[in-house]
CSV table of C-alpha atoms in Angstrom, one decimal:
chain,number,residue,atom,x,y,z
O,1,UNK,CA,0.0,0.0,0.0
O,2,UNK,CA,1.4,3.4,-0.7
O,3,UNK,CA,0.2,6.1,1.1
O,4,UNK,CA,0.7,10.0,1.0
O,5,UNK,CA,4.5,10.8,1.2
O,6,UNK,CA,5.0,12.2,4.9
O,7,UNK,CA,5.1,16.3,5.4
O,8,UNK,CA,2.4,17.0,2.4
O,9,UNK,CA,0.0,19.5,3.2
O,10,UNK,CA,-2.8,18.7,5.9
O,11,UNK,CA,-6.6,18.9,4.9
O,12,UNK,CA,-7.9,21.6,6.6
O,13,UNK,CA,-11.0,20.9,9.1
O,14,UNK,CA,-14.3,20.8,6.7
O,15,UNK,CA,-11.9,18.0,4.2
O,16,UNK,CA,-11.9,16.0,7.9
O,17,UNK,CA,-15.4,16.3,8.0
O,18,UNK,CA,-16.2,15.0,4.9
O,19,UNK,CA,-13.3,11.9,5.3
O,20,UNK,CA,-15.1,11.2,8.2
O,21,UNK,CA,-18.3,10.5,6.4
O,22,UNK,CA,-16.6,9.5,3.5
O,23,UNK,CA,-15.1,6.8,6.1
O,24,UNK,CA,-18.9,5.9,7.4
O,25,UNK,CA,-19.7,4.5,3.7
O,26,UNK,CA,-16.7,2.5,3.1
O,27,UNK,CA,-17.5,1.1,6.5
O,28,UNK,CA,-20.2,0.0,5.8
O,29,UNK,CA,-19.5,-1.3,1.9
O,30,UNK,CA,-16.0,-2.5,1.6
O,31,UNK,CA,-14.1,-3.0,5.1
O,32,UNK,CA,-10.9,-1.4,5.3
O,33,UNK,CA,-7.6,-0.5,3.0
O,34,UNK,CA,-4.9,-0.5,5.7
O,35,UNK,CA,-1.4,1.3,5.6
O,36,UNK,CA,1.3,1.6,8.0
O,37,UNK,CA,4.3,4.3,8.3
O,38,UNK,CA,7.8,3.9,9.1
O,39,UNK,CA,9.9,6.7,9.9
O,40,UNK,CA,10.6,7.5,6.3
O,41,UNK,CA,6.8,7.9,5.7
O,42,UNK,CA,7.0,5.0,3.5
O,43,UNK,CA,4.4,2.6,3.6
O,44,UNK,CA,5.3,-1.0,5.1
O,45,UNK,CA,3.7,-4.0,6.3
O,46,UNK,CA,2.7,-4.6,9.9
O,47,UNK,CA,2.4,-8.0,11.7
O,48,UNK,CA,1.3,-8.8,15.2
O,49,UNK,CA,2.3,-12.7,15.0
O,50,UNK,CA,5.6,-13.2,15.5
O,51,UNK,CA,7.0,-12.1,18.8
O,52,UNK,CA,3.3,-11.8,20.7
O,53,UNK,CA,3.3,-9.4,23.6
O,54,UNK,CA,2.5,-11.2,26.3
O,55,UNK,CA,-0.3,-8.9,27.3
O,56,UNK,CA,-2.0,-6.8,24.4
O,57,UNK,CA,-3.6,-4.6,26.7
O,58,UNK,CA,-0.4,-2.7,27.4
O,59,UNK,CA,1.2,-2.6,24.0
O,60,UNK,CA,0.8,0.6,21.7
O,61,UNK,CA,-1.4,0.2,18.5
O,62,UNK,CA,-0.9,2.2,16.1
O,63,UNK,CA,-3.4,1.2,12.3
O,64,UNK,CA,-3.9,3.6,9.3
O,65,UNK,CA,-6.9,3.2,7.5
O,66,UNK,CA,-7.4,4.2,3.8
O,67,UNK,CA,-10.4,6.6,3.9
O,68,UNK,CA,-10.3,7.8,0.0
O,69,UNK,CA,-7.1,7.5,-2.6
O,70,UNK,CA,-5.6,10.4,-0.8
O,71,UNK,CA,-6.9,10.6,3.2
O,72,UNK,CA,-5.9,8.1,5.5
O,73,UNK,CA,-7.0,8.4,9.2
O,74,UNK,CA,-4.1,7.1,12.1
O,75,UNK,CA,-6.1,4.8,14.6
O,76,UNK,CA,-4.5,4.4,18.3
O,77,UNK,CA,-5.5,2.3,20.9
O,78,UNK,CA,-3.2,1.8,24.7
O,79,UNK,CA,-4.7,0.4,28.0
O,80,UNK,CA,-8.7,0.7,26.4
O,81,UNK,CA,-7.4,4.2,25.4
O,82,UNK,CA,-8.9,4.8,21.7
O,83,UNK,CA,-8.5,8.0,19.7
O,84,UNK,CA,-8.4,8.7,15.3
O,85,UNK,CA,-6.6,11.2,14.4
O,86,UNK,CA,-6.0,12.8,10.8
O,87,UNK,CA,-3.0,12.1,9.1
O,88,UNK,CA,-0.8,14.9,10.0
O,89,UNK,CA,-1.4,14.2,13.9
O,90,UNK,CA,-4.2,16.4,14.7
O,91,UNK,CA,-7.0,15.6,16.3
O,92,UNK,CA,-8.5,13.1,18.2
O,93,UNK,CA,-11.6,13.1,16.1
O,94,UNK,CA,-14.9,13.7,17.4
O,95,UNK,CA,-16.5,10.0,16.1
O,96,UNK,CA,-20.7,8.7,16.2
O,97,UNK,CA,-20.8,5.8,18.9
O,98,UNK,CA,-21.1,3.3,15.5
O,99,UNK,CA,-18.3,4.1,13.7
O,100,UNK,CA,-15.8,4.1,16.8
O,101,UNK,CA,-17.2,0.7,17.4
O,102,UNK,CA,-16.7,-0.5,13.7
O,103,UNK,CA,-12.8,1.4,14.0
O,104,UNK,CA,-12.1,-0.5,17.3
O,105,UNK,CA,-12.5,-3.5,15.1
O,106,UNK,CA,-9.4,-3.0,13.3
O,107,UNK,CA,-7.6,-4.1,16.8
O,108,UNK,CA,-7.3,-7.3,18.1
O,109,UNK,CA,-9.7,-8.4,20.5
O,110,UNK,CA,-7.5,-9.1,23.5
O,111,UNK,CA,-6.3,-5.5,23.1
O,112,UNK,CA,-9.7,-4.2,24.3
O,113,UNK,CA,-10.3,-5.9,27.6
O,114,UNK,CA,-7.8,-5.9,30.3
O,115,UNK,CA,-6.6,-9.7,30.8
O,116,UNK,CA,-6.7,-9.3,34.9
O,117,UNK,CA,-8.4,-7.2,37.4
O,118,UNK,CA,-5.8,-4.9,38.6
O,119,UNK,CA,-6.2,-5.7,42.7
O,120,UNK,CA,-5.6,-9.1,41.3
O,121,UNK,CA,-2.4,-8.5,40.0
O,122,UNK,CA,-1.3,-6.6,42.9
O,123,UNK,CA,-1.8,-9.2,44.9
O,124,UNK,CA,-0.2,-12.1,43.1
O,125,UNK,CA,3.0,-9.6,42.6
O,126,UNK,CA,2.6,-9.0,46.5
O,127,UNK,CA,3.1,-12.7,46.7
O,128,UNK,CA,5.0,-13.9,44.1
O,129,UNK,CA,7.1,-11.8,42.9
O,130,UNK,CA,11.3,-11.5,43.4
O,131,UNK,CA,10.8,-7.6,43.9
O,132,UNK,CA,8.2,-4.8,44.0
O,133,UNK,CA,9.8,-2.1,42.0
O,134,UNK,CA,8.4,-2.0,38.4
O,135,UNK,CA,10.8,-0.8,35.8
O,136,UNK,CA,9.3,0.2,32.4
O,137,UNK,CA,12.6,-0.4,31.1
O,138,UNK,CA,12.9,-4.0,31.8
O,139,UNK,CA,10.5,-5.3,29.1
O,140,UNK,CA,12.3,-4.9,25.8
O,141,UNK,CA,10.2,-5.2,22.6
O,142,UNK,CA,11.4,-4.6,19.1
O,143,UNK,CA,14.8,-6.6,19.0
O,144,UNK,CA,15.1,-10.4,19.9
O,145,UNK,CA,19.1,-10.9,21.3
O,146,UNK,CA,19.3,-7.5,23.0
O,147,UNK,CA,21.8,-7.1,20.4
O,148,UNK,CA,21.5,-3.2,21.3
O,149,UNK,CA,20.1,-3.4,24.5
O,150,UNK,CA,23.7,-4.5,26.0
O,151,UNK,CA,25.5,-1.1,25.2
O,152,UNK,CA,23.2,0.7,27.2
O,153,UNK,CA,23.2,-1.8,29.8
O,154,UNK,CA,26.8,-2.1,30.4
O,155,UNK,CA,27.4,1.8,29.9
O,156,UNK,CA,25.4,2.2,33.2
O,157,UNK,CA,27.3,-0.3,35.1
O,158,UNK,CA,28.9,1.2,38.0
O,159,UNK,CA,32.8,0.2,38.6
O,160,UNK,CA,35.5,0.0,36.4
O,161,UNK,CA,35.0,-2.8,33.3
O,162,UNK,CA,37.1,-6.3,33.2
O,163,UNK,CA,37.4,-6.4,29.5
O,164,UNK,CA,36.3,-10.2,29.5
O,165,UNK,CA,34.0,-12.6,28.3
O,166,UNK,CA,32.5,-15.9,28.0
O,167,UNK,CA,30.7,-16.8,25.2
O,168,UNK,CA,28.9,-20.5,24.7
O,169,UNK,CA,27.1,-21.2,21.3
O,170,UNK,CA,27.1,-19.6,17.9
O,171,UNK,CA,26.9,-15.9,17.9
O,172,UNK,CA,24.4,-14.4,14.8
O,173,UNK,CA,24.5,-12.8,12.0
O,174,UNK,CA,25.2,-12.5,8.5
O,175,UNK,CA,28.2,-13.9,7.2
O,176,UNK,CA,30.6,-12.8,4.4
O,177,UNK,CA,28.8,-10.0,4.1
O,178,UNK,CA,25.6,-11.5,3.5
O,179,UNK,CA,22.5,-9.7,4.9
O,180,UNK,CA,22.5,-5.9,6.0
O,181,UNK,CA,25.1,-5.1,8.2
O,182,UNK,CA,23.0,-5.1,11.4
O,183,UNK,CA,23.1,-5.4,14.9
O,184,UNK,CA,21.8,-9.0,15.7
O,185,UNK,CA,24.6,-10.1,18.6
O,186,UNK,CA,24.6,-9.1,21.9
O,187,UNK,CA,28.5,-10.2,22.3
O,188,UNK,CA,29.4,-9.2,19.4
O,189,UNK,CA,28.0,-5.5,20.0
O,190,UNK,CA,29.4,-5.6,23.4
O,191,UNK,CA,32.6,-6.5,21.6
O,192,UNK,CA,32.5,-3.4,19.1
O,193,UNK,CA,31.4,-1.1,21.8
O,194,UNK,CA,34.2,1.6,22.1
O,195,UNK,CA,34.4,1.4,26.1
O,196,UNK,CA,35.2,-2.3,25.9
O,197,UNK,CA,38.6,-1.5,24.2
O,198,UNK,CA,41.1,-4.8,24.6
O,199,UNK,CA,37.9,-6.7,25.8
O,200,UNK,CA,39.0,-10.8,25.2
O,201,UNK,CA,35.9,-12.9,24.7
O,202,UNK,CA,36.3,-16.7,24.9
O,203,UNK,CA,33.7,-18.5,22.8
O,204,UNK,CA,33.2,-22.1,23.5
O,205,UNK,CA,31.2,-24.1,20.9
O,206,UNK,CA,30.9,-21.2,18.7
O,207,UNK,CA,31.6,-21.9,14.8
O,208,UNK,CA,33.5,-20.7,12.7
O,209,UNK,CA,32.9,-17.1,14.4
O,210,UNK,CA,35.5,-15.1,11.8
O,211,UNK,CA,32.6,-15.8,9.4
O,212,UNK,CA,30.2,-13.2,10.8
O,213,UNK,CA,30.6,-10.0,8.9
O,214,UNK,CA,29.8,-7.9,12.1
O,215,UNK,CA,33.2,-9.5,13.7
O,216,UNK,CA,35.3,-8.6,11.1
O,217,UNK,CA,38.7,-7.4,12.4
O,218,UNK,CA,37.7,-8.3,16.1
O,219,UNK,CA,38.6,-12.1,15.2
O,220,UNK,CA,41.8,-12.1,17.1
O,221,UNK,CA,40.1,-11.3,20.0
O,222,UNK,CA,38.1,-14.5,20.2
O,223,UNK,CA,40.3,-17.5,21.8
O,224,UNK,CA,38.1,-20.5,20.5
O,225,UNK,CA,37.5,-23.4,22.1
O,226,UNK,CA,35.1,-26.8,21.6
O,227,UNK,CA,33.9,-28.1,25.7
O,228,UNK,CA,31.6,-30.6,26.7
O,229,UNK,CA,28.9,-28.2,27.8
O,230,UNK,CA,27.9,-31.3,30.0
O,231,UNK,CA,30.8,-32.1,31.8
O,232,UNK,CA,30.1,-32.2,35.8
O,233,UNK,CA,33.6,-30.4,36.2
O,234,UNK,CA,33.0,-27.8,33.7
O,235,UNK,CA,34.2,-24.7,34.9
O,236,UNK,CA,36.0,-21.6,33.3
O,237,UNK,CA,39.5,-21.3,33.0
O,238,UNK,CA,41.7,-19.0,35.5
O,239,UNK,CA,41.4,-16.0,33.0
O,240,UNK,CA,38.2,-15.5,32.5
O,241,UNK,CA,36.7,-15.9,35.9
O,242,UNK,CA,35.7,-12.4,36.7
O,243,UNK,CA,33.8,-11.3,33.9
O,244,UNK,CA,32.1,-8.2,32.1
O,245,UNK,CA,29.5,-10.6,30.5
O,246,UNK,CA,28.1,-14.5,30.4
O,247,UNK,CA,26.5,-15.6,27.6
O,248,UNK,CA,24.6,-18.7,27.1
O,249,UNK,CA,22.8,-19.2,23.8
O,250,UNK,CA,21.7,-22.5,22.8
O,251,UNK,CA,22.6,-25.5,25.2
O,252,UNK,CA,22.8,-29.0,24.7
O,253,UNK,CA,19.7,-30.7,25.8
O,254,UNK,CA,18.4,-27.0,27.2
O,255,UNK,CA,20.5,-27.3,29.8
O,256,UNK,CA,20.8,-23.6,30.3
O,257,UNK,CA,20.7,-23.7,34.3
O,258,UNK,CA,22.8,-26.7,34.9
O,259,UNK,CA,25.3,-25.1,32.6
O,260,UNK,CA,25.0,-21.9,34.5
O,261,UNK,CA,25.0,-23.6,37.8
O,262,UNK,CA,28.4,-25.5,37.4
O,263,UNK,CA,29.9,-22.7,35.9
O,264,UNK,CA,29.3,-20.0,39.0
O,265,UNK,CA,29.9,-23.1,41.2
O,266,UNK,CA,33.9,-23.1,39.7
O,267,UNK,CA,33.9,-19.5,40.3
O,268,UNK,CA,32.4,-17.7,37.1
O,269,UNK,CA,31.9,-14.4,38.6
O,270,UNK,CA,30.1,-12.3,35.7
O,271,UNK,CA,28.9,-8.5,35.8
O,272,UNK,CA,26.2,-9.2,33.2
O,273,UNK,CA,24.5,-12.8,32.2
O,274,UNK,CA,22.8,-12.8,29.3
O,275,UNK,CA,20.9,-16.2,28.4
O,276,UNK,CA,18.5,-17.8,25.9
O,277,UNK,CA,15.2,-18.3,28.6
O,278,UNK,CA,12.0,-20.4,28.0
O,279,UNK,CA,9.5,-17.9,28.2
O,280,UNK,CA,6.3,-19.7,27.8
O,281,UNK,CA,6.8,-20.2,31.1
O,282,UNK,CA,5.9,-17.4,33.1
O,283,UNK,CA,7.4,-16.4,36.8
O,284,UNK,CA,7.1,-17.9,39.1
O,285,UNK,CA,7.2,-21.4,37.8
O,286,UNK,CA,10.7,-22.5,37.8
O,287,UNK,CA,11.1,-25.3,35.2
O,288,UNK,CA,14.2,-26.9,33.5
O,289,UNK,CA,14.6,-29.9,31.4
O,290,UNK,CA,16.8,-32.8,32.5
O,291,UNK,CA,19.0,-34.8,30.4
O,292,UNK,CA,21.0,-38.2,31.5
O,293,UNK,CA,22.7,-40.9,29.7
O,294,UNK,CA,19.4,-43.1,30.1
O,295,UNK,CA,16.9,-40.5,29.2
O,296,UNK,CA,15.8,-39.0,25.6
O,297,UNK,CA,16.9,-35.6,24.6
O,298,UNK,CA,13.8,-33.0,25.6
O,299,UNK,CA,11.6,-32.0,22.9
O,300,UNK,CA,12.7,-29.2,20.9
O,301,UNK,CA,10.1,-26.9,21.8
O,302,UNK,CA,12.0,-26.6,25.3
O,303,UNK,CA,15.0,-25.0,24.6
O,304,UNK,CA,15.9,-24.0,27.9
O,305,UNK,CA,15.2,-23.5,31.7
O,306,UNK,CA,12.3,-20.4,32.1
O,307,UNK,CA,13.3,-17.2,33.3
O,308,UNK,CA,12.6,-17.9,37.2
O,309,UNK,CA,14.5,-21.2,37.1
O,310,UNK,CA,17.6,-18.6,36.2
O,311,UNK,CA,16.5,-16.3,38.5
O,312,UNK,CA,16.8,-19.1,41.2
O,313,UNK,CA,20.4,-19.9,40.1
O,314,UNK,CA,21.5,-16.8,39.7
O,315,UNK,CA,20.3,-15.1,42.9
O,316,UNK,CA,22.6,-16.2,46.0
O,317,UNK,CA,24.9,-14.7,43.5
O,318,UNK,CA,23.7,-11.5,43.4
O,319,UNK,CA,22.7,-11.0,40.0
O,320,UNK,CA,19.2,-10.3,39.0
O,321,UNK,CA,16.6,-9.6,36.0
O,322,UNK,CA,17.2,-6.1,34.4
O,323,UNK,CA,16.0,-6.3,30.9
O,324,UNK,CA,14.1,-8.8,29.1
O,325,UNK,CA,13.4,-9.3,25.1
O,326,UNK,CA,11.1,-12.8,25.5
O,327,UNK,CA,13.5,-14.9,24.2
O,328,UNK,CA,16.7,-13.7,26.2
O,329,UNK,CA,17.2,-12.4,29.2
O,330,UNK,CA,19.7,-10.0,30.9
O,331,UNK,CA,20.7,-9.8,34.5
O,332,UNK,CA,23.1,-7.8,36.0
O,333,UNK,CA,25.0,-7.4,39.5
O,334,UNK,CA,23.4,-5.4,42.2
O,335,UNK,CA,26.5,-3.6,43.3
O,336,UNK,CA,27.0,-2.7,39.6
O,337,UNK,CA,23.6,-1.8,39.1
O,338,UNK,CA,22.8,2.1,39.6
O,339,UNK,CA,19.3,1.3,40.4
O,340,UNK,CA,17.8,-1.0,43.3
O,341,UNK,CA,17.4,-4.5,42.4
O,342,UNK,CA,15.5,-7.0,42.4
O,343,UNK,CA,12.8,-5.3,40.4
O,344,UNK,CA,9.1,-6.7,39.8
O,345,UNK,CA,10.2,-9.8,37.3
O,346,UNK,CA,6.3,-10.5,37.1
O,347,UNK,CA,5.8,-7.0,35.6
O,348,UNK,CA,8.4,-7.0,33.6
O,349,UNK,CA,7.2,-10.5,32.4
O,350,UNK,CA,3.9,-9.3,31.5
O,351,UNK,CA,5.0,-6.5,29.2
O,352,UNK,CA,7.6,-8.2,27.1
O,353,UNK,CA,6.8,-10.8,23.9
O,354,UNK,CA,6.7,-14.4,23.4
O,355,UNK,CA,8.7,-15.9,20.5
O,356,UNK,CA,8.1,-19.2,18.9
O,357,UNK,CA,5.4,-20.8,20.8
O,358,UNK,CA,3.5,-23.0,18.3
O,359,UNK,CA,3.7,-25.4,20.7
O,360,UNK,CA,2.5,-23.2,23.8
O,361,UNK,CA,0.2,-21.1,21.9
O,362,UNK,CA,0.4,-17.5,23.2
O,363,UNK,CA,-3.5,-17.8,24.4
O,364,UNK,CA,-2.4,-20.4,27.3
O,365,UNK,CA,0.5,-18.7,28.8
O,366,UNK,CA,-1.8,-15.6,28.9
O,367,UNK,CA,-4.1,-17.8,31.2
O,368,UNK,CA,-1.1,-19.5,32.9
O,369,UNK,CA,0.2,-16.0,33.8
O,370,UNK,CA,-3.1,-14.4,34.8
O,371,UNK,CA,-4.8,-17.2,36.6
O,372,UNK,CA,-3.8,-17.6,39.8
O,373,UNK,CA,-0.6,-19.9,40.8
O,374,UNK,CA,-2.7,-22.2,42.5
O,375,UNK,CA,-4.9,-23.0,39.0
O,376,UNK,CA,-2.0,-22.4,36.8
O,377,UNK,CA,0.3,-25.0,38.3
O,378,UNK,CA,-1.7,-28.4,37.4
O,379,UNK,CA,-2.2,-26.7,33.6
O,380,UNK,CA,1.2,-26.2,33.0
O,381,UNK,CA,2.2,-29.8,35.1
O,382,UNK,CA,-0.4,-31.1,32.4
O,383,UNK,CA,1.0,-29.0,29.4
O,384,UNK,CA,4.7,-30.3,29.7
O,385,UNK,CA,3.6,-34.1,31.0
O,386,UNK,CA,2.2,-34.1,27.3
O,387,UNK,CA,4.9,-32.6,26.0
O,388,UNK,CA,8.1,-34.2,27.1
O,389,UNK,CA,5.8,-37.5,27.4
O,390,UNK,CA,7.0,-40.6,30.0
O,391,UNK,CA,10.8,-40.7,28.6
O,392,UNK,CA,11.4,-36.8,28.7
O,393,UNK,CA,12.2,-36.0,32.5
O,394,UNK,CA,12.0,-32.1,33.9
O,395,UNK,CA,11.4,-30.3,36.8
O,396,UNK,CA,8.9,-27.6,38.1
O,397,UNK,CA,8.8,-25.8,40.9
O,398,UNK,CA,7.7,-22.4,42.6
């Protein structure tokens, strides 16, 4: 769809008037031609399916609607919150009862009814929650490996950086100079950050990392090495013990907090962890596959421990939640934090997105995280029972 280029001259009030009722017929006869802006005031497409906020209700809608070949009408919609406004921003519109209703129906359901009454939610943060502090920060929506997130989070550390890093799995990104030349790598970006000058960052089971266009001249700086993630004495060499940043990606198995157990166990002492979580399963369920000799690999759906299982291995170590994508999560050290920790991880949970869950669809870990613990618990016992079936051990716990 291509749309009016942005900064052309507004309509001036009676031309509103008569897209307005020029916008009441092609209600009512044809259903709606939608657009939607980027920046540039070209004309792109908009998709609310892949990385689904968790709760609708609190994300920011923006729709454009088509009213003639040359008027388009900007639709918002926030917390119940509904206004139209004309192209060029002014407004919001004065709209009939009818046609607000047949607008509102441009937005997706969920996104008109609040999932949980608010006393509700108070009181299940009151009692389940690591901390009471919200921060609006923490949810972070719009990248996937807090590829940029991790600048800003490590330029706000207090205390004087230790220019290392520990790296396990592949790090993304297009290689040979495939694909634009973006941010997609949290280490990586940490990496070509100016204030980490000299930083040394060794990547266990990463690839072949010199590949990855981002990298480019930094490839000296990664020592290389291939571990048995699994190993009961793995443990990080002398070196690289006191750390800027941990980063687990993909584990064996999804065997994100046993890796991340052993490894602060030996004496890993990071500043920031950063780690691939299974967020379909909200806080404060703590679950984690298991893997033996005897037992089947876990299902690939379950790629890793959820974000309270980390939270639990991670706490008597003094790092906790700060930011949090869906997919990964970042948690930093209190005494390096400039801002009290823990926070609310149960607010930040609610606000951020859910990636990948065909087979957790987005509809049940709404009502795991808005029911109460006591009826979520059996439904998500139930959920991964089925799932990992009787070969397929795990644990779950609050």
């Amino acid at each position: 769809h291509v749309g009016r280029p942005a900064g052309s001259i507004p309509s001036p009030p009676w031309v509103v008037g008569m897209a307005l009722m020029r916008t009441r017929a092609l209600l009512s006869i044809a259903g709606f031609t939608f657009v939607c802006w980027s920046g540039g005031g070209q004309a792109v497409e908009q998709s609310d399916e892949y990385g689904a906020r968790i709760d609708p209700w609190l994300k920011n809608y923006e729709r454009a609607i088509r009213v003639t070949e040359d008027e388009v009408l900007l639709l918002r919609l926030h917390r119940g919150e509904f206004g139209a406004f004309h192209e060029d921003g002014s407004g919001p519109l004065a709209l009939p009862d009818e046609m607000r209703n047949q607008l509102l129906s441009v937005f997706p359901s969920e996104a008109l009814v609040e999932p949980v009454d608010a006393g509700l939610w108070a009181e299940k943060v009151r009692l389940h929650s690591l901390g009471g502090r919200v921060d609006p920060a923490c949810p972070v929506n719009g990248e996937n490996h807090l590829e940029k997130t991790i600048v800003e989070v490590f330029d706000a550390l207090k205390g004087s950086p230790r220019r290392t890093a520990l790296n396990i799995g592949g790090l993304y990104g297009g290689t040979f100079g495939a694909l634009a030349d973006a941010p997609d790598d949290p280490t990586v970006e940490l990496l070509r950050h100016s204030a980490t000058d000299g930083m040394r960052v060794l990547c266990w089971n990463c690839g072949e990392v010199a590949s990855i266009t981002r990298v480019g001249s930094l490839a000296p700086r990664f020592r290389l090495e291939d571990v048995d993630l699994l190993s009961p004495e793995l443990a990080a060499p002398a070196g690289f013990r006191e750390l800027d940043l941990l980063r687990l990606d993909f584990m064996p198995a999804g065997q994100s907090c046993q890796v991340l157990r052993r490894l602060l166990r030996a004496g890993a002492r990071p500043r920031l962890v950063a780690m691939l979580v299974l967020s379909q399963i909200p806080p404060p369920f703590r679950y984690a596959p298991l893997a033996s000799a005897s037992t089947k690999r876990p299902p690939d759906a379950v790629f890793s421990c959820s974000l309270a299982a980390a939270q639990e291995v991670l706490e008597p170590y003094d790092l906790f939640l700060v930011r949090l994508t869906g997919p990964y999560a970042l948690f930093a050290l209190r005494g390096a934090w400039p801002e009290p920790l823990p926070i609310s991880d149960l607010d930040c949970y609610r606000g951020a997105g859910v990636w990948g869950h065909r087979a957790m669809p987005i509809e049940t870990v709404r009502d795991w995280l808005f029911s109460s613990v006591e009826a979520a618990l059996p439904k998500i016992w139930g959920n991964l029972s089925e799932l990992h079936g009787p070969d397929r051990p795990f644990s779950l716990a609050l």
